[in-house]
Amino acid sequence: MARAALGLLGARALALLVIASVALLPLVSSDDGYKHCEGVVRGWAASSTGRDKDGDKLSLKDLLFFLHIPRTGGRTYFHCFLKKLYTNAQECPRSYDKLRFDPSHPDCKLVVTHDDYSLTSKLPRERTSVVTILRNPVDRVFSTYEFSVEVAARFLVHANLTSAKSMTTRVLTKSRAVSTLDIWPWKYLVPWMREDLFARRGARVDKMHSSKKVNAYDVEDMVMPLHEYINDPVAHEIIHNGATFQITGLTNNSYFNGAHEVRHCVRQHPDLGHIVLEVAKNRLDQMLYVGLTEDHEESARLFAHMVGAQVLSQSGTLNLDLKEDLPSENDPHPSMVEPEEEERNEHLNSTHGWQNNEALNSTSDEQGNRNMTVGKLMEAYETCIARLRNSQSNRRKISLKKVAEANFSKEEHLMLKAQQTVVGPHRQLAEQNGWTDIICSDGICSPWMVVMLGLGIAAIIALLSFAVTTRRTSKLKV
């Protein structure tokens, strides 16, 4: 039953990827160089398919590669699943740090990284299983914007941009840790947002004590508005079609030298996008597991039973006692820290990938998985995710103190619904430069339009899921 359910989840993931790709492709194509571009894209696609040998795709191989698409909830999987299944010694050192990543470590069993699928060229493909998580593209874009602001705002404890850069350089020089500024895509998005925040600093000081209710996504005196952010060339290069390009190995962080040309051709001639999409769908079909952020509980349960169980089985510790209780453990709430210390904690990640956060990692490697079961794994996951969410909430509050009106909270979203913008009938998709012009009218992003777009996506996903499920589940063992 778990495999059948995974098939349904995988089908929905394929449909979500289709919607993500269609929603974010440019609407205008040029005929200039079309034949050349078609040859480039088809040549890349031909070299990117047919490499995987036939076999049981749902069997875990020696090395697990977690292709972490940003803002999909992958951090919870890393901290609350993988850190409990693998010891620190089994993680490939510096896996988030492309320039210094070394997969040749003899005990390397786990790679968790934002690097795209092209990383497999550095891994033993025949011994590597790939897993990932997909998310609704609209939600992912909003979350990317929010996180860019959150991390960049931590530097505002400094008097100016020069001081912020100098501090970062000094601290990183003394440390062997992996910085957020070393990790794709944040090594591009955070410095960009940081520079913009300092440029708006004078206007922000004058507005700091305003009590006026505002749209958090359009407070240009405080921070770069969402519509400006998403329409900037930097966002077009990194965020638009980000998940599709990551799965196909075509990001601007790719190990494939021809990635830029393929990506350029697809943007210049959108009808070639279906070729890239077919490669992405094939990649997803070959993966061990594909989760969905929107189906968080079901995805987590399937991950525990499909991936977690196999890790435990291979380590010789599997005990499918799903009713066995998890021993109680201390769960102190992470203490609030000063902004300077919080900034240091966030930007200095552990050599194994994420930040040195004692509250999160205190139980991550105490006993490895010697006494772990699938039942214990799920209970430990629920405990861990509650702590993680609390820590993230506290960190966000501290980070956004200097840009108080950029309050990306649930309460803020409810307030925005009450201030919805009515979009006239002349606002048709064919007349827009991109999807953000639909949901962001005259610089104000309407949450109702986001909801309507999301419902439309959900409806299409449901229809596509029904069509794809039969084909997908027929290949799985029930």
Short mmCIF file of C-alpha atoms in Angstrom, two decimals:
data_model
loop_
_atom_site.label_atom_id
_atom_site.label_comp_id
_atom_site.label_asym_id
_atom_site.label_seq_id
_atom_site.Cartn_x
_atom_site.Cartn_y
_atom_site.Cartn_z
CA MET A 1 0.00 0.00 0.00
CA ALA A 2 2.88 2.36 0.74
CA ARG A 3 4.23 1.93 -2.77
CA ALA A 4 0.82 2.51 -4.31
CA ALA A 5 0.43 5.67 -2.25
CA LEU A 6 3.89 6.76 -3.32
CA GLY A 7 2.80 6.28 -6.92
CA LEU A 8 -0.15 8.62 -6.40
CA LEU A 9 2.12 11.17 -4.73
CA GLY A 10 4.60 10.86 -7.58
CA ALA A 11 1.89 11.41 -10.16
CA ARG A 12 0.80 14.58 -8.41
CA ALA A 13 4.42 15.70 -8.28
CA LEU A 14 4.75 15.24 -12.05
CA ALA A 15 1.61 17.29 -12.57
CA LEU A 16 2.88 20.00 -10.24
CA LEU A 17 6.12 20.22 -12.21
CA VAL A 18 4.13 20.65 -15.43
CA ILE A 19 2.18 23.53 -13.90
CA ALA A 20 5.34 25.09 -12.45
CA SER A 21 7.06 25.04 -15.83
CA VAL A 22 4.09 26.34 -17.81
CA ALA A 23 3.30 29.06 -15.29
CA LEU A 24 6.75 30.56 -15.30
CA LEU A 25 7.87 30.30 -18.93
CA PRO A 26 8.07 33.57 -20.87
CA LEU A 27 5.14 34.36 -23.10
CA VAL A 28 7.04 35.78 -26.06
CA SER A 29 9.27 33.85 -28.48
CA SER A 30 11.64 34.98 -31.19
CA ASP A 31 12.47 33.08 -34.37
CA ASP A 32 16.09 34.26 -34.36
CA GLY A 33 18.41 31.30 -34.13
CA TYR A 34 15.54 28.87 -33.61
CA LYS A 35 17.14 25.99 -35.50
CA HIS A 36 20.39 26.42 -33.63
CA CYS A 37 18.59 26.47 -30.30
CA GLU A 38 16.48 23.46 -31.20
CA GLY A 39 19.64 21.51 -31.97
CA VAL A 40 21.23 22.62 -28.69
CA VAL A 41 18.22 21.65 -26.57
CA ARG A 42 17.54 18.35 -28.35
CA GLY A 43 21.22 17.43 -28.21
CA TRP A 44 21.31 18.07 -24.48
CA ALA A 45 18.08 16.11 -23.95
CA ALA A 46 19.42 13.13 -25.90
CA SER A 47 22.55 13.05 -23.76
CA SER A 48 20.51 13.39 -20.56
CA THR A 49 18.16 10.42 -21.00
CA GLY A 50 18.58 6.68 -21.13
CA ARG A 51 21.47 6.54 -18.69
CA ASP A 52 19.69 4.76 -15.87
CA LYS A 53 19.66 1.01 -16.11
CA ASP A 54 16.40 -0.85 -15.66
CA GLY A 55 15.84 -2.13 -12.15
CA ASP A 56 13.84 -1.58 -9.02
CA LYS A 57 13.78 2.19 -8.78
CA LEU A 58 12.21 1.97 -5.34
CA SER A 59 15.15 0.15 -3.77
CA LEU A 60 17.64 2.29 -1.86
CA LYS A 61 21.17 2.13 -3.23
CA ASP A 62 24.47 2.76 -1.45
CA LEU A 63 24.38 6.58 -1.66
CA LEU A 64 21.33 8.77 -1.02
CA PHE A 65 21.29 12.11 -2.85
CA PHE A 66 18.68 14.51 -1.44
CA LEU A 67 18.16 17.09 -4.19
CA HIS A 68 17.03 19.94 -1.94
CA ILE A 69 14.91 22.41 -3.91
CA PRO A 70 14.94 25.65 -1.85
CA ARG A 71 11.84 26.58 0.16
CA THR A 72 10.13 23.19 -0.09
CA GLY A 73 10.58 22.13 3.54
CA GLY A 74 13.77 20.18 2.86
CA ARG A 75 15.42 21.50 6.01
CA THR A 76 12.91 19.57 8.12
CA TYR A 77 13.72 16.37 6.23
CA PHE A 78 17.42 16.92 6.76
CA HIS A 79 17.22 17.71 10.48
CA CYS A 80 14.27 15.54 11.49
CA PHE A 81 14.71 12.47 9.25
CA LEU A 82 18.15 12.19 7.72
CA LYS A 83 20.12 13.38 10.77
CA LYS A 84 18.44 10.59 12.71
CA LEU A 85 19.07 7.93 10.06
CA TYR A 86 22.67 8.77 9.22
CA THR A 87 25.59 9.62 11.50
CA ASN A 88 27.70 12.72 10.92
CA ALA A 89 30.50 10.49 9.65
CA GLN A 90 28.18 9.14 6.93
CA GLU A 91 27.34 12.59 5.54
CA CYS A 92 29.48 13.66 2.60
CA PRO A 93 31.59 16.57 3.97
CA ARG A 94 30.59 20.11 2.92
CA SER A 95 27.87 18.84 0.60
CA TYR A 96 26.17 22.25 0.36
CA ASP A 97 29.48 23.90 -0.55
CA LYS A 98 29.98 23.25 -4.28
CA LEU A 99 33.51 24.61 -4.49
CA ARG A 100 34.83 22.39 -1.68
CA PHE A 101 32.48 19.39 -1.85
CA ASP A 102 34.29 16.05 -1.97
CA PRO A 103 32.10 12.97 -2.65
CA SER A 104 35.09 10.60 -2.57
CA HIS A 105 35.05 10.29 1.23
CA PRO A 106 35.12 6.52 1.97
CA ASP A 107 32.20 6.63 4.44
CA CYS A 108 30.05 8.95 2.33
CA LYS A 109 26.47 7.64 2.32
CA LEU A 110 24.41 10.84 2.24
CA VAL A 111 24.50 13.98 0.06
CA VAL A 112 22.10 16.81 0.94
CA THR A 113 22.51 19.89 -1.21
CA HIS A 114 20.92 22.68 -3.26
CA ASP A 115 23.25 21.75 -6.12
CA ASP A 116 21.20 20.60 -9.13
CA TYR A 117 20.91 17.18 -10.75
CA SER A 118 24.16 17.67 -12.66
CA LEU A 119 25.93 16.82 -9.39
CA THR A 120 25.29 13.17 -10.26
CA SER A 121 28.17 13.49 -12.75
CA LYS A 122 30.41 13.57 -9.65
CA LEU A 123 28.67 10.63 -7.98
CA PRO A 124 28.64 6.88 -8.72
CA ARG A 125 25.36 6.94 -10.66
CA GLU A 126 24.80 3.19 -10.58
CA ARG A 127 25.04 3.29 -6.77
CA THR A 128 23.07 6.50 -6.14
CA SER A 129 19.38 6.96 -5.28
CA VAL A 130 17.84 10.44 -5.65
CA VAL A 131 14.98 11.94 -3.62
CA THR A 132 13.42 15.41 -3.71
CA ILE A 133 10.41 17.53 -2.70
CA LEU A 134 8.30 19.76 -4.96
CA ARG A 135 6.15 22.74 -4.02
CA ASN A 136 3.44 24.87 -5.60
CA PRO A 137 5.46 27.38 -7.66
CA VAL A 138 3.56 30.45 -6.42
CA ASP A 139 4.13 29.53 -2.77
CA ARG A 140 7.77 28.71 -3.49
CA VAL A 141 8.37 32.12 -5.10
CA PHE A 142 6.74 33.97 -2.20
CA SER A 143 8.80 31.95 0.28
CA THR A 144 12.02 32.61 -1.64
CA TYR A 145 11.36 36.34 -1.47
CA GLU A 146 10.56 36.21 2.25
CA PHE A 147 13.68 34.22 3.10
CA SER A 148 15.87 36.55 1.03
CA VAL A 149 14.59 39.48 3.09
CA GLU A 150 14.91 37.58 6.37
CA VAL A 151 18.54 36.55 5.92
CA ALA A 152 19.67 39.85 4.39
CA ALA A 153 18.04 41.80 7.23
CA ARG A 154 20.40 40.16 9.75
CA PHE A 155 23.21 42.29 8.39
CA LEU A 156 21.40 45.49 9.37
CA VAL A 157 22.94 45.32 12.84
CA HIS A 158 25.94 46.93 11.15
CA ALA A 159 26.29 50.63 10.47
CA ASN A 160 26.80 50.21 6.75
CA LEU A 161 27.27 47.69 3.97
CA THR A 162 31.07 47.88 4.13
CA SER A 163 31.05 46.97 7.81
CA ALA A 164 28.67 44.04 7.19
CA LYS A 165 30.86 42.63 4.44
CA SER A 166 34.00 43.09 6.51
CA MET A 167 32.54 41.24 9.50
CA THR A 168 31.42 38.34 7.33
CA THR A 169 34.86 38.03 5.75
CA ARG A 170 36.64 38.09 9.11
CA VAL A 171 34.42 35.47 10.72
CA LEU A 172 34.50 33.11 7.76
CA THR A 173 38.27 33.40 7.45
CA LYS A 174 38.61 32.09 11.02
CA SER A 175 36.08 29.29 10.53
CA ARG A 176 35.96 26.11 8.47
CA ALA A 177 32.17 26.31 8.42
CA VAL A 178 29.98 26.56 5.33
CA SER A 179 28.30 29.95 5.08
CA THR A 180 24.83 30.66 3.74
CA LEU A 181 26.65 33.00 1.36
CA ASP A 182 28.47 29.97 -0.10
CA ILE A 183 25.24 28.11 -0.86
CA TRP A 184 23.22 28.36 -4.07
CA PRO A 185 20.88 30.22 -4.62
CA TRP A 186 21.38 32.34 -1.49
CA LYS A 187 24.93 33.30 -2.49
CA TYR A 188 23.25 35.38 -5.23
CA LEU A 189 19.92 36.35 -3.68
CA VAL A 190 21.07 37.39 -0.20
CA PRO A 191 23.87 39.80 -1.24
CA TRP A 192 21.49 41.33 -3.80
CA MET A 193 18.80 41.87 -1.16
CA ARG A 194 21.38 42.98 1.43
CA GLU A 195 22.68 45.71 -0.86
CA ASP A 196 19.12 46.88 -1.55
CA LEU A 197 18.26 46.97 2.16
CA PHE A 198 21.23 49.21 2.94
CA ALA A 199 20.34 51.45 -0.01
CA ARG A 200 16.85 52.02 1.50
CA ARG A 201 18.16 52.51 5.02
CA GLY A 202 17.57 56.27 5.21
CA ALA A 203 13.93 56.04 4.16
CA ARG A 204 13.41 53.05 6.45
CA VAL A 205 14.49 54.98 9.56
CA ASP A 206 11.85 57.64 8.90
CA LYS A 207 9.13 54.99 8.56
CA MET A 208 10.18 52.72 11.43
CA HIS A 209 7.54 53.89 13.92
CA SER A 210 4.61 54.03 11.53
CA SER A 211 1.44 52.35 12.84
CA LYS A 212 -0.29 52.30 9.45
CA LYS A 213 -1.44 48.90 8.19
CA VAL A 214 0.48 48.08 5.03
CA ASN A 215 0.96 45.36 2.44
CA ALA A 216 4.11 43.59 3.60
CA TYR A 217 4.99 42.71 0.02
CA ASP A 218 4.94 46.35 -1.11
CA VAL A 219 6.70 48.53 1.47
CA GLU A 220 9.29 50.06 -0.84
CA ASP A 221 10.51 52.45 1.88
CA MET A 222 11.51 49.39 3.92
CA VAL A 223 12.48 46.69 1.46
CA MET A 224 12.42 45.81 -2.23
CA PRO A 225 8.76 45.09 -3.18
CA LEU A 226 7.84 41.61 -4.36
CA HIS A 227 6.85 42.71 -7.86
CA GLU A 228 10.21 44.45 -8.32
CA TYR A 229 12.05 41.43 -6.94
CA ILE A 230 10.39 38.83 -9.14
CA ASN A 231 10.67 40.87 -12.34
CA ASP A 232 14.38 41.59 -11.88
CA PRO A 233 16.86 39.77 -14.19
CA VAL A 234 18.41 38.11 -11.11
CA ALA A 235 15.09 36.43 -10.31
CA HIS A 236 14.58 35.44 -13.94
CA GLU A 237 18.00 33.79 -13.88
CA ILE A 238 17.52 31.89 -10.62
CA ILE A 239 13.90 31.69 -9.46
CA HIS A 240 11.76 31.41 -12.59
CA ASN A 241 11.49 27.72 -13.52
CA GLY A 242 13.88 27.11 -10.64
CA ALA A 243 12.60 23.66 -9.69
CA THR A 244 12.52 22.44 -13.31
CA PHE A 245 16.04 23.67 -14.00
CA GLN A 246 17.30 22.17 -10.75
CA ILE A 247 15.86 18.75 -11.56
CA THR A 248 17.27 18.88 -15.09
CA GLY A 249 20.68 20.15 -13.98
CA LEU A 250 20.40 23.47 -15.84
CA THR A 251 20.72 26.09 -13.10
CA ASN A 252 23.39 28.77 -13.13
CA ASN A 253 25.10 26.55 -10.55
CA SER A 254 25.32 23.55 -12.87
CA TYR A 255 28.29 21.23 -13.32
CA PHE A 256 27.28 20.99 -17.00
CA ASN A 257 29.19 23.60 -19.02
CA GLY A 258 26.41 24.00 -21.59
CA ALA A 259 23.66 24.75 -19.06
CA HIS A 260 23.60 28.48 -19.76
CA GLU A 261 23.10 28.01 -23.50
CA VAL A 262 20.28 25.49 -23.04
CA ARG A 263 18.57 27.73 -20.49
CA HIS A 264 18.96 30.77 -22.78
CA CYS A 265 17.48 28.89 -25.75
CA VAL A 266 14.45 27.76 -23.76
CA ARG A 267 13.77 31.30 -22.59
CA GLN A 268 14.20 32.71 -26.07
CA HIS A 269 12.01 30.01 -27.66
CA PRO A 270 9.42 28.86 -25.08
CA ASP A 271 8.03 26.09 -27.29
CA LEU A 272 11.33 24.24 -26.71
CA GLY A 273 10.44 24.11 -23.04
CA HIS A 274 8.49 20.89 -23.48
CA ILE A 275 11.76 19.10 -24.26
CA VAL A 276 13.26 20.22 -20.94
CA LEU A 277 10.03 19.31 -19.18
CA GLU A 278 10.13 15.76 -20.57
CA VAL A 279 13.64 15.32 -19.21
CA ALA A 280 12.48 16.61 -15.81
CA LYS A 281 9.52 14.22 -15.77
CA ASN A 282 11.79 11.33 -16.68
CA ARG A 283 14.15 12.29 -13.85
CA LEU A 284 11.29 12.38 -11.36
CA ASP A 285 10.09 9.01 -12.60
CA GLN A 286 13.53 7.53 -11.91
CA MET A 287 13.77 8.89 -8.38
CA LEU A 288 13.37 6.78 -5.27
CA TYR A 289 10.97 9.27 -3.68
CA VAL A 290 9.27 12.56 -4.61
CA GLY A 291 7.39 14.42 -1.87
CA LEU A 292 5.02 17.38 -1.97
CA THR A 293 5.20 20.30 0.44
CA GLU A 294 1.42 20.73 0.28
CA ASP A 295 0.87 17.07 1.30
CA HIS A 296 3.29 17.36 4.18
CA GLU A 297 1.90 14.68 6.53
CA GLU A 298 1.38 12.05 3.84
CA SER A 299 4.75 12.80 2.26
CA ALA A 300 6.54 12.48 5.62
CA ARG A 301 4.81 9.19 6.39
CA LEU A 302 5.76 7.74 3.00
CA PHE A 303 9.33 8.94 3.37
CA ALA A 304 9.63 7.17 6.71
CA HIS A 305 8.21 3.92 5.33
CA MET A 306 9.82 3.99 1.89
CA VAL A 307 13.23 5.56 2.54
CA GLY A 308 13.67 5.43 6.31
CA ALA A 309 12.78 1.75 6.53
CA GLN A 310 15.34 0.86 3.86
CA VAL A 311 18.10 2.87 5.55
CA LEU A 312 17.39 1.06 8.80
CA SER A 313 17.20 -2.28 7.01
CA GLN A 314 20.55 -1.78 5.32
CA SER A 315 22.12 -0.86 8.65
CA GLY A 316 20.73 -4.06 10.15
CA THR A 317 18.63 -2.29 12.79
CA LEU A 318 15.13 -2.40 11.29
CA ASN A 319 12.37 -3.36 13.70
CA LEU A 320 8.91 -2.66 12.29
CA ASP A 321 7.30 -2.22 15.69
CA LEU A 322 5.14 0.75 14.78
CA LYS A 323 3.56 0.89 18.25
CA GLU A 324 6.81 1.12 20.17
CA ASP A 325 6.94 4.30 22.22
CA LEU A 326 9.64 6.88 21.76
CA PRO A 327 11.58 7.45 25.00
CA SER A 328 10.88 10.86 26.45
CA GLU A 329 13.58 13.46 25.95
CA ASN A 330 14.22 16.99 27.10
CA ASP A 331 12.87 19.54 24.69
CA PRO A 332 14.03 22.95 25.88
CA HIS A 333 12.86 25.90 23.88
CA PRO A 334 15.76 27.60 22.12
CA SER A 335 16.61 30.79 23.95
CA MET A 336 16.32 34.18 22.31
CA VAL A 337 19.70 35.63 21.37
CA GLU A 338 20.97 39.03 20.40
CA PRO A 339 20.85 39.92 16.67
CA GLU A 340 24.63 39.84 16.33
CA GLU A 341 24.81 36.31 17.74
CA GLU A 342 21.80 35.19 15.71
CA GLU A 343 23.45 36.47 12.55
CA ARG A 344 26.58 34.50 13.35
CA ASN A 345 24.61 31.33 14.08
CA GLU A 346 22.71 31.52 10.81
CA HIS A 347 25.55 32.33 8.47
CA LEU A 348 28.00 29.83 9.87
CA ASN A 349 26.70 26.42 8.93
CA SER A 350 28.21 23.15 10.07
CA THR A 351 30.75 21.40 7.89
CA HIS A 352 28.04 18.89 7.13
CA GLY A 353 25.65 21.36 5.62
CA TRP A 354 23.38 23.42 7.90
CA GLN A 355 23.72 25.76 10.81
CA ASN A 356 25.27 24.95 14.17
CA ASN A 357 22.03 25.04 16.13
CA GLU A 358 22.37 23.23 19.44
CA ALA A 359 18.63 23.02 20.01
CA LEU A 360 18.09 21.29 16.68
CA ASN A 361 21.09 19.01 16.56
CA SER A 362 21.38 17.98 20.20
CA THR A 363 20.00 14.50 19.52
CA SER A 364 21.00 14.17 15.88
CA ASP A 365 24.01 11.90 16.37
CA GLU A 366 23.90 10.63 19.92
CA GLN A 367 23.34 6.97 19.07
CA GLY A 368 23.07 6.98 15.29
CA ASN A 369 20.19 4.70 14.31
CA ARG A 370 21.13 1.78 16.53
CA ASN A 371 17.84 1.81 18.44
CA MET A 372 15.67 3.39 15.76
CA THR A 373 12.50 1.90 14.28
CA VAL A 374 10.08 3.29 11.72
CA GLY A 375 7.63 4.03 14.50
CA LYS A 376 10.26 5.80 16.57
CA LEU A 377 11.44 7.66 13.51
CA MET A 378 7.99 9.17 12.91
CA GLU A 379 7.56 10.13 16.56
CA ALA A 380 11.01 11.67 16.68
CA TYR A 381 10.18 13.54 13.48
CA GLU A 382 7.05 15.08 15.01
CA THR A 383 8.99 16.21 18.07
CA CYS A 384 11.84 17.57 15.99
CA ILE A 385 9.66 19.50 13.55
CA ALA A 386 7.86 21.26 16.41
CA ARG A 387 11.22 22.46 17.78
CA LEU A 388 12.42 23.42 14.33
CA ARG A 389 9.34 25.52 13.62
CA ASN A 390 9.67 27.25 16.97
CA SER A 391 13.33 28.01 16.29
CA GLN A 392 12.56 29.32 12.81
CA SER A 393 9.79 31.54 14.17
CA ASN A 394 12.08 33.04 16.80
CA ARG A 395 14.82 33.57 14.25
CA ARG A 396 12.46 35.32 11.86
CA LYS A 397 11.20 37.69 14.57
CA ILE A 398 14.76 38.70 15.43
CA SER A 399 15.77 39.06 11.78
CA LEU A 400 12.87 41.29 10.78
CA LYS A 401 13.17 43.76 13.67
CA LYS A 402 14.95 46.22 11.40
CA VAL A 403 12.29 45.91 8.69
CA ALA A 404 9.28 45.65 10.96
CA GLU A 405 6.64 46.44 8.33
CA ALA A 406 7.80 43.49 6.22
CA ASN A 407 5.84 41.18 8.51
CA PHE A 408 5.29 37.97 6.52
CA SER A 409 3.03 36.32 9.07
CA LYS A 410 -0.28 34.47 8.89
CA GLU A 411 -1.91 37.45 10.56
CA GLU A 412 -0.46 39.69 7.86
CA HIS A 413 -1.92 37.46 5.18
CA LEU A 414 -5.36 37.71 6.78
CA MET A 415 -5.02 41.49 6.84
CA LEU A 416 -4.11 41.52 3.16
CA LYS A 417 -7.21 39.53 2.31
CA ALA A 418 -9.29 42.32 3.81
CA GLN A 419 -7.42 44.79 1.61
CA GLN A 420 -7.72 42.79 -1.59
CA THR A 421 -7.27 44.61 -4.87
CA VAL A 422 -9.99 44.28 -7.51
CA VAL A 423 -8.37 43.38 -10.83
CA GLY A 424 -10.26 44.69 -13.87
CA PRO A 425 -11.42 42.43 -16.70
CA HIS A 426 -8.84 43.99 -19.02
CA ARG A 427 -6.11 42.32 -16.98
CA GLN A 428 -5.81 39.22 -19.16
CA LEU A 429 -2.89 36.80 -19.13
CA ALA A 430 -1.96 37.42 -22.75
CA GLU A 431 -1.50 41.11 -22.03
CA GLN A 432 0.92 40.62 -19.12
CA ASN A 433 4.70 40.43 -18.95
CA GLY A 434 4.46 37.53 -16.49
CA TRP A 435 2.26 35.84 -13.89
CA THR A 436 3.27 38.31 -11.17
CA ASP A 437 1.50 41.12 -13.02
CA ILE A 438 -1.74 39.18 -12.52
CA ILE A 439 -1.42 38.80 -8.76
CA CYS A 440 0.43 42.10 -8.23
CA SER A 441 -1.69 44.91 -9.62
CA ASP A 442 -0.03 48.32 -9.62
CA GLY A 443 2.56 47.13 -7.13
CA ILE A 444 0.04 45.61 -4.68
CA CYS A 445 -0.09 41.83 -4.52
CA SER A 446 -3.62 40.56 -4.07
CA PRO A 447 -3.81 37.48 -1.85
CA TRP A 448 -7.22 36.62 -3.34
CA MET A 449 -5.62 36.35 -6.77
CA VAL A 450 -2.95 34.10 -5.26
CA VAL A 451 -5.70 31.91 -3.78
CA MET A 452 -7.59 31.80 -7.09
CA LEU A 453 -4.42 30.88 -8.95
CA GLY A 454 -3.69 28.19 -6.39
CA LEU A 455 -7.18 26.72 -6.72
CA GLY A 456 -6.82 26.66 -10.48
CA ILE A 457 -3.51 24.87 -10.17
CA ALA A 458 -5.02 22.38 -7.71
CA ALA A 459 -7.87 21.60 -10.10
CA ILE A 460 -5.50 20.96 -13.00
CA ILE A 461 -3.25 18.86 -10.79
CA ALA A 462 -6.23 16.71 -9.80
CA LEU A 463 -7.14 16.08 -13.44
CA LEU A 464 -3.58 15.32 -14.46
CA SER A 465 -3.06 13.12 -11.41
CA PHE A 466 -6.05 10.97 -12.39
CA ALA A 467 -4.63 10.49 -15.88
CA VAL A 468 -1.08 9.77 -14.77
CA THR A 469 -1.77 7.59 -11.73
CA THR A 470 -2.84 4.53 -13.70
CA ARG A 471 0.38 4.51 -15.70
CA ARG A 472 2.54 5.24 -12.67
CA THR A 473 1.03 2.79 -10.18
CA SER A 474 0.96 -0.07 -12.71
CA LYS A 475 4.75 -0.20 -12.43
CA LEU A 476 4.74 -0.43 -8.63
CA LYS A 477 4.39 -3.48 -6.42
CA VAL A 478 1.44 -3.22 -4.05
#
